[in-house]
Amino acid sequence: MAPLYGWGPRGRRLRGFAPHGHWRTLTFVGALRHDRLAAPCVFDGPINGRCFRAYVEQQLVPVLEPGDIVIMDNLGSHKSAAIRQMIRAAGARLWYLPPYSPDLNPIEQAFAKIKHWMRAAQKRTVEETWQYLGSLVPSLQPDECSNYFANAGYASVKT
């Protein structure tokens, strides 16, 4: 990812490296808990219904606990009956956000921070990107994760 902004002395052109040409799409998905980012996964390419179903089955469901609440936006691949069934079979509840409401999705704030770090690192290969992303996931602190929920308007019943 290339940085969006830069800094340089006034009156002098800022020069930086931003590759051009064919971009590769990497899709990062994860589950935000009140204390950590769980079930992180990177797909090489855009995500579709089949990929998301595999993610839910192999990564998300094993870390779900009875009573968990899974909050998802209205992406078409999120709404399949099989995905709803897998999440509910794990004992979790499934909530869908209203349309066009990323401000109510706490993981969007975590993703924004991760994207900021990724742009600053300027990794250029897929392998470097995966490794760096893997090092970023544990750096999200528990209080930071709970603040994302509070900022999105969710109150915690745990004290």
PDB file of N, CA and C in Angstrom, residues 23-29 42-52:
ATOM      1  N   TRP A  23      -2.207  -3.693  -9.847  1.00  0.00           N
ATOM      2  CA  TRP A  23      -2.285  -3.861  -8.404  1.00  0.00           C
ATOM      3  C   TRP A  23      -2.826  -5.247  -8.105  1.00  0.00           C
ATOM      4  N   ARG A  24      -2.352  -5.827  -7.039  1.00  0.00           N
ATOM      5  CA  ARG A  24      -2.915  -7.087  -6.559  1.00  0.00           C
ATOM      6  C   ARG A  24      -3.789  -6.770  -5.372  1.00  0.00           C
ATOM      7  N   THR A  25      -4.905  -7.427  -5.313  1.00  0.00           N
ATOM      8  CA  THR A  25      -5.837  -7.225  -4.219  1.00  0.00           C
ATOM      9  C   THR A  25      -5.613  -8.294  -3.166  1.00  0.00           C
ATOM     10  N   LEU A  26      -5.403  -7.857  -1.943  1.00  0.00           N
ATOM     11  CA  LEU A  26      -5.372  -8.749  -0.790  1.00  0.00           C
ATOM     12  C   LEU A  26      -6.537  -8.353   0.103  1.00  0.00           C
ATOM     13  N   THR A  27      -7.293  -9.316   0.568  1.00  0.00           N
ATOM     14  CA  THR A  27      -8.444  -9.038   1.417  1.00  0.00           C
ATOM     15  C   THR A  27      -8.164  -9.571   2.812  1.00  0.00           C
ATOM     16  N   PHE A  28      -8.264  -8.688   3.807  1.00  0.00           N
ATOM     17  CA  PHE A  28      -8.033  -9.053   5.199  1.00  0.00           C
ATOM     18  C   PHE A  28      -9.375  -9.108   5.912  1.00  0.00           C
ATOM     19  N   VAL A  29      -9.657 -10.208   6.584  1.00  0.00           N
ATOM     20  CA  VAL A  29     -10.871 -10.338   7.386  1.00  0.00           C
ATOM     21  C   VAL A  29     -10.465 -10.778   8.788  1.00  0.00           C
ATOM     22  N   VAL A  42      -6.037 -13.631   5.606  1.00  0.00           N
ATOM     23  CA  VAL A  42      -5.775 -12.839   4.402  1.00  0.00           C
ATOM     24  C   VAL A  42      -6.061 -13.710   3.191  1.00  0.00           C
ATOM     25  N   PHE A  43      -6.856 -13.167   2.283  1.00  0.00           N
ATOM     26  CA  PHE A  43      -7.142 -13.839   1.019  1.00  0.00           C
ATOM     27  C   PHE A  43      -6.363 -13.154  -0.085  1.00  0.00           C
ATOM     28  N   ASP A  44      -5.785 -13.940  -0.950  1.00  0.00           N
ATOM     29  CA  ASP A  44      -5.068 -13.405  -2.103  1.00  0.00           C
ATOM     30  C   ASP A  44      -6.090 -13.155  -3.205  1.00  0.00           C
ATOM     31  N   GLY A  45      -6.617 -11.956  -3.243  1.00  0.00           N
ATOM     32  CA  GLY A  45      -7.641 -11.576  -4.209  1.00  0.00           C
ATOM     33  C   GLY A  45      -8.882 -11.085  -3.495  1.00  0.00           C
ATOM     34  N   PRO A  46      -9.879 -10.672  -4.264  1.00  0.00           N
ATOM     35  CA  PRO A  46     -11.122 -10.207  -3.638  1.00  0.00           C
ATOM     36  C   PRO A  46     -11.879 -11.381  -3.029  1.00  0.00           C
ATOM     37  N   ILE A  47     -12.688 -11.079  -2.040  1.00  0.00           N
ATOM     38  CA  ILE A  47     -13.432 -12.131  -1.350  1.00  0.00           C
ATOM     39  C   ILE A  47     -14.781 -12.326  -2.043  1.00  0.00           C
ATOM     40  N   ASN A  48     -15.238 -13.565  -2.057  1.00  0.00           N
ATOM     41  CA  ASN A  48     -16.559 -13.873  -2.595  1.00  0.00           C
ATOM     42  C   ASN A  48     -17.277 -14.762  -1.587  1.00  0.00           C
ATOM     43  N   GLY A  49     -18.471 -15.185  -1.928  1.00  0.00           N
ATOM     44  CA  GLY A  49     -19.258 -15.984  -1.000  1.00  0.00           C
ATOM     45  C   GLY A  49     -18.590 -17.281  -0.599  1.00  0.00           C
ATOM     46  N   ARG A  50     -17.946 -17.941  -1.552  1.00  0.00           N
ATOM     47  CA  ARG A  50     -17.275 -19.210  -1.249  1.00  0.00           C
ATOM     48  C   ARG A  50     -16.102 -19.000  -0.285  1.00  0.00           C
ATOM     49  N   CYS A  51     -15.314 -17.955  -0.528  1.00  0.00           N
ATOM     50  CA  CYS A  51     -14.178 -17.650   0.361  1.00  0.00           C
ATOM     51  C   CYS A  51     -14.669 -17.294   1.762  1.00  0.00           C
ATOM     52  N   PHE A  52     -15.725 -16.475   1.836  1.00  0.00           N
ATOM     53  CA  PHE A  52     -16.218 -16.058   3.143  1.00  0.00           C
ATOM     54  C   PHE A  52     -16.797 -17.245   3.908  1.00  0.00           C
TER      55      PHE A  52
END
